[in-house]
């Protein structure tokens, strides 16, 4: 047992119900009355200082409890499960890099737990999401409303007993948000001389790519207050995952962050592999690094192109999108699809690289710097552009961490936190690259970090192509890989193995695991719970955009409306990932 | 400068007219101009919107077919490309945008989600199973997402439809939306 679990148990003997330490992930199940004292202690006083809330999610344990009622020893690897619901907090200590999972047990009757939204600002929206999808109330939460589903939604969709065929009627009663925005009319700040007016931006606003909505209170052209509403693209990724086999989830992950689909594939498959204890061959790791970095470049290209279009710089869009087409040509040759690739498999990748792909990627790498320099030449000394992004939409490092920022937006506040360095995976420790940072935390920094990161990604791809080892691209683990055709036709074990994998899908042993990958927007984590059947019990995606966008309202207060558009572009909020 | 040669015979006069006068129907002329200036609305919902952007960018260049000006407001648009999953929360807004467009207006359902619910049809508790439940759809473009070429092909189908319309028969055939009732 790790030291932190022992210390936790010693400090809170009656609140800590059980602890476990599987797959290198310390976990503690606690009584719900201990949530606030334990979180405050872990954050401020414990030896490790768990100062970063990576994720907050809910799990409905109805089926686990049912299985245990029949057979008390069932699903022992899932640990203690005293009550139906669990609210799962994933904490991270930024100083030591260690992670900790705290699970608060919440009974079905009096389904509530204390809020921690005053400790971490990022918990605010995450708790609303748990309330929306599981019906767990958070006592003391400042604004406990539905966040993803339509506000008149009946039931809680991610509960295991939610009957999916229940038709939810549409209606024109929309989410007005006026209650959150406060008073209008005469402006008290100047004795009623000016007037405060509400203006609605989105969800179909030309400058909010994707369906994002803000309601702002304006004093002249200055935004006094703004509130956000999300969920206009809530497609139910997590519910679909629970009803698919483990392999069938892969196409759904494509559609989370559709600008960098392959990165999502990699993140999900890594999480399943961690849960199953599979190690992929070295060549696969290199291939994953190559496609992940190409996806990162594509994501940054789309982000920059769209942001610059919003600021009126249209020619940059042509330069950047032309490069993106080149990258897509390579990826299309590799897997047959442009956008939604589904290329990565649990235990490997679908197919090996060929010489044509490598040639196309090398050509892409030689052309990309020219395009980037052209764009930088157009914007980096452009007075109009600089005035619109420099010193605008500033967020401090403390606020950013409190909101759960990761990725380029956190690095733009001068904090060099990159999971490829902090928790290396897929052999990233062997590559020579720098973690790009900028000190100011404004829109300009967020854009420039993306330019710098693309250059680093190019370095990584070049090194990976140079050092690409030979060998198989699929693991030889019989639990996930189909046997070769000649074996299927030749011996009965292989035939049965083939049949079982086709018929039942891969079987992941009971257990839970959180696995974080550096996505294009930040920490893309998958928290998986398996009950040993052929389907995931719970797939929780930790979307980086969700936490980024939760700070948007705060960032644009005091800005003008056109600045808000610029800030939104630099955050690169992808609705598919935000709403899942 | 020489004087133009006087047309002496009626035969010569007829020959000259053939070179200088076009005879067509007003319907055809108006249809030809309208079909080459179908202006879509900037309206991206999800993954398909990224491919719609690619269609507008240099490699595919939707401008060649007169549909380059993506309008920021429904009041200046002829075509609504519903690009991406329509959720229950978004559906009333999609319908409102459609209602704000001036007649004659066209709807192109881009991608599997807008055609039928796509990959989200079975367990999509928050997904509208096809945008034709709230607005009348002219052309369906399947795919997840459709390639830019497929979107262009959908646009050509819209153009065919526009070219065939007659000015005296402006009310297009198509069911009025009937959903959105509690």
mmCIF file of C-alpha atoms in Angstrom, chain A residues 133 146-151 153-154 157-158 162 164-175 200 202-206 208-211 213 229-237 239-240 243-244 252 254-256 258-259 302 305-306 317-319 321-322 324-325 328 332 336 338-340 535 575, chain B residues 41-61 63 68 70-74 83-97 99 112-113 117-129 133-134 143-149 179-182:
data_model
loop_
_atom_site.group_PDB
_atom_site.id
_atom_site.type_symbol
_atom_site.label_atom_id
_atom_site.label_comp_id
_atom_site.label_asym_id
_atom_site.label_seq_id
_atom_site.Cartn_x
_atom_site.Cartn_y
_atom_site.Cartn_z
ATOM 1 C CA UNK A 133 -26.422 12.372 -16.080
ATOM 2 C CA UNK A 146 -28.562 20.459 -16.015
ATOM 3 C CA UNK A 147 -25.649 21.174 -18.314
ATOM 4 C CA UNK A 148 -25.557 18.709 -21.195
ATOM 5 C CA UNK A 149 -29.103 17.490 -21.722
ATOM 6 C CA UNK A 150 -31.993 19.739 -22.603
ATOM 7 C CA UNK A 151 -33.242 21.301 -19.377
ATOM 8 C CA UNK A 153 -35.061 16.216 -19.959
ATOM 9 C CA UNK A 154 -36.778 13.572 -17.887
ATOM 10 C CA UNK A 157 -29.393 9.235 -18.907
ATOM 11 C CA UNK A 158 -26.317 7.444 -17.606
ATOM 12 C CA UNK A 162 -32.631 4.659 -17.748
ATOM 13 C CA UNK A 164 -33.360 4.411 -23.672
ATOM 14 C CA UNK A 165 -36.538 4.113 -25.733
ATOM 15 C CA UNK A 166 -38.263 6.760 -23.635
ATOM 16 C CA UNK A 167 -38.976 9.401 -26.232
ATOM 17 C CA UNK A 168 -38.053 12.865 -25.062
ATOM 18 C CA UNK A 169 -40.227 15.420 -26.793
ATOM 19 C CA UNK A 170 -38.780 18.500 -28.340
ATOM 20 C CA UNK A 171 -40.081 21.868 -27.332
ATOM 21 C CA UNK A 172 -39.293 25.461 -27.997
ATOM 22 C CA UNK A 173 -38.774 26.268 -24.366
ATOM 23 C CA UNK A 174 -35.095 27.060 -24.481
ATOM 24 C CA UNK A 175 -32.405 27.476 -21.899
ATOM 25 C CA UNK A 200 -26.958 36.208 -27.121
ATOM 26 C CA UNK A 202 -24.701 31.311 -30.457
ATOM 27 C CA UNK A 203 -25.376 28.473 -30.680
ATOM 28 C CA UNK A 204 -25.534 29.277 -34.402
ATOM 29 C CA UNK A 205 -23.213 32.238 -34.476
ATOM 30 C CA UNK A 206 -20.833 32.648 -37.401
ATOM 31 C CA UNK A 208 -18.466 30.224 -32.817
ATOM 32 C CA UNK A 209 -17.435 27.240 -34.905
ATOM 33 C CA UNK A 210 -19.560 24.496 -33.642
ATOM 34 C CA UNK A 211 -22.472 24.893 -31.376
ATOM 35 C CA UNK A 213 -23.448 29.525 -26.785
ATOM 36 C CA UNK A 229 -24.526 26.954 -22.059
ATOM 37 C CA UNK A 230 -23.181 23.748 -23.549
ATOM 38 C CA UNK A 231 -24.683 20.451 -24.583
ATOM 39 C CA UNK A 232 -25.869 21.424 -28.066
ATOM 40 C CA UNK A 233 -23.854 18.508 -29.383
ATOM 41 C CA UNK A 234 -24.414 16.072 -26.538
ATOM 42 C CA UNK A 235 -24.637 12.809 -28.476
ATOM 43 C CA UNK A 236 -24.264 10.356 -25.609
ATOM 44 C CA UNK A 237 -20.790 8.961 -26.283
ATOM 45 C CA UNK A 239 -23.999 5.670 -23.159
ATOM 46 C CA UNK A 240 -23.102 4.310 -26.571
ATOM 47 C CA UNK A 243 -23.675 -0.645 -25.073
ATOM 48 C CA UNK A 244 -20.886 -1.478 -27.515
ATOM 49 C CA UNK A 252 -17.055 6.705 -31.389
ATOM 50 C CA UNK A 254 -13.044 9.389 -33.549
ATOM 51 C CA UNK A 255 -15.996 11.674 -33.198
ATOM 52 C CA UNK A 256 -14.972 13.210 -29.886
ATOM 53 C CA UNK A 258 -12.885 15.263 -34.792
ATOM 54 C CA UNK A 259 -9.954 17.494 -35.650
ATOM 55 C CA UNK A 302 -7.565 23.867 -37.905
ATOM 56 C CA UNK A 305 -7.011 28.710 -39.411
ATOM 57 C CA UNK A 306 -10.441 29.075 -37.841
ATOM 58 C CA UNK A 317 -7.045 29.951 -43.852
ATOM 59 C CA UNK A 318 -6.097 28.973 -47.400
ATOM 60 C CA UNK A 319 -2.426 28.454 -46.521
ATOM 61 C CA UNK A 321 -5.966 24.307 -44.952
ATOM 62 C CA UNK A 322 -3.869 23.474 -47.985
ATOM 63 C CA UNK A 324 -4.040 20.092 -43.800
ATOM 64 C CA UNK A 325 -5.166 18.534 -47.071
ATOM 65 C CA UNK A 328 -5.064 14.096 -44.880
ATOM 66 C CA UNK A 332 -6.148 8.595 -46.169
ATOM 67 C CA UNK A 336 -8.831 4.927 -46.063
ATOM 68 C CA UNK A 338 -9.921 11.427 -44.090
ATOM 69 C CA UNK A 339 -11.487 12.566 -40.870
ATOM 70 C CA UNK A 340 -12.730 9.624 -38.879
ATOM 71 C CA UNK A 535 -18.814 -4.592 -22.930
ATOM 72 C CA UNK A 575 -17.951 20.802 -29.534
ATOM 73 C CA UNK B 41 -25.493 29.446 -44.600
ATOM 74 C CA UNK B 42 -22.482 29.195 -42.278
ATOM 75 C CA UNK B 43 -23.884 26.512 -40.100
ATOM 76 C CA UNK B 44 -21.513 23.862 -38.809
ATOM 77 C CA UNK B 45 -22.703 21.531 -36.113
ATOM 78 C CA UNK B 46 -20.147 18.762 -35.750
ATOM 79 C CA UNK B 47 -17.573 16.676 -37.572
ATOM 80 C CA UNK B 48 -19.187 17.242 -40.985
ATOM 81 C CA UNK B 49 -18.589 20.959 -40.584
ATOM 82 C CA UNK B 50 -14.844 20.322 -40.787
ATOM 83 C CA UNK B 51 -15.355 18.641 -44.153
ATOM 84 C CA UNK B 52 -17.642 21.494 -45.175
ATOM 85 C CA UNK B 53 -14.775 23.876 -44.371
ATOM 86 C CA UNK B 54 -12.462 21.691 -46.452
ATOM 87 C CA UNK B 55 -14.952 21.929 -49.322
ATOM 88 C CA UNK B 56 -14.723 25.676 -49.084
ATOM 89 C CA UNK B 57 -10.917 25.659 -48.971
ATOM 90 C CA UNK B 58 -8.541 25.670 -51.902
ATOM 91 C CA UNK B 59 -8.343 21.981 -52.842
ATOM 92 C CA UNK B 60 -12.048 21.529 -53.476
ATOM 93 C CA UNK B 61 -13.090 25.145 -53.889
ATOM 94 C CA UNK B 63 -16.547 28.788 -55.292
ATOM 95 C CA UNK B 68 -18.611 30.200 -52.185
ATOM 96 C CA UNK B 70 -21.101 31.320 -46.922
ATOM 97 C CA UNK B 71 -23.529 33.766 -45.380
ATOM 98 C CA UNK B 72 -23.432 34.478 -41.694
ATOM 99 C CA UNK B 73 -27.161 35.051 -41.410
ATOM 100 C CA UNK B 74 -30.055 32.863 -42.500
ATOM 101 C CA UNK B 83 -23.556 19.544 -41.271
ATOM 102 C CA UNK B 84 -23.461 17.389 -38.184
ATOM 103 C CA UNK B 85 -25.524 15.691 -35.528
ATOM 104 C CA UNK B 86 -28.685 17.534 -34.567
ATOM 105 C CA UNK B 87 -29.406 17.017 -30.888
ATOM 106 C CA UNK B 88 -32.652 17.554 -29.059
ATOM 107 C CA UNK B 89 -31.242 20.734 -27.605
ATOM 108 C CA UNK B 90 -30.184 22.082 -30.985
ATOM 109 C CA UNK B 91 -33.247 20.992 -32.960
ATOM 110 C CA UNK B 92 -35.525 23.929 -32.046
ATOM 111 C CA UNK B 93 -32.745 26.295 -33.092
ATOM 112 C CA UNK B 94 -32.249 24.503 -36.404
ATOM 113 C CA UNK B 95 -35.918 24.909 -37.119
ATOM 114 C CA UNK B 96 -35.860 28.540 -36.143
ATOM 115 C CA UNK B 97 -32.936 29.180 -38.482
ATOM 116 C CA UNK B 99 -37.881 29.553 -40.605
ATOM 117 C CA UNK B 112 -25.345 10.025 -41.621
ATOM 118 C CA UNK B 113 -26.410 11.799 -38.432
ATOM 119 C CA UNK B 117 -29.212 9.632 -36.610
ATOM 120 C CA UNK B 118 -26.222 7.751 -37.988
ATOM 121 C CA UNK B 119 -24.021 6.001 -35.447
ATOM 122 C CA UNK B 120 -26.065 7.570 -32.661
ATOM 123 C CA UNK B 121 -29.394 6.101 -33.730
ATOM 124 C CA UNK B 122 -29.638 3.264 -31.257
ATOM 125 C CA UNK B 123 -28.697 4.714 -27.892
ATOM 126 C CA UNK B 124 -28.775 8.407 -28.716
ATOM 127 C CA UNK B 125 -31.106 9.568 -25.992
ATOM 128 C CA UNK B 126 -30.350 13.166 -26.914
ATOM 129 C CA UNK B 127 -30.077 12.894 -30.706
ATOM 130 C CA UNK B 128 -32.695 13.756 -33.311
ATOM 131 C CA UNK B 129 -33.029 10.747 -35.609
ATOM 132 C CA UNK B 133 -38.269 15.349 -38.696
ATOM 133 C CA UNK B 134 -38.160 19.101 -38.243
ATOM 134 C CA UNK B 143 -21.303 9.342 -45.265
ATOM 135 C CA UNK B 144 -19.647 9.728 -41.908
ATOM 136 C CA UNK B 145 -18.532 12.302 -42.770
ATOM 137 C CA UNK B 146 -19.104 12.578 -46.538
ATOM 138 C CA UNK B 147 -16.049 13.453 -48.552
ATOM 139 C CA UNK B 148 -15.931 16.979 -49.994
ATOM 140 C CA UNK B 149 -16.626 15.491 -53.439
ATOM 141 C CA UNK B 179 -42.981 18.434 -35.158
ATOM 142 C CA UNK B 180 -42.009 20.516 -32.161
ATOM 143 C CA UNK B 181 -45.123 20.041 -30.124
ATOM 144 C CA UNK B 182 -45.253 19.046 -26.519
#
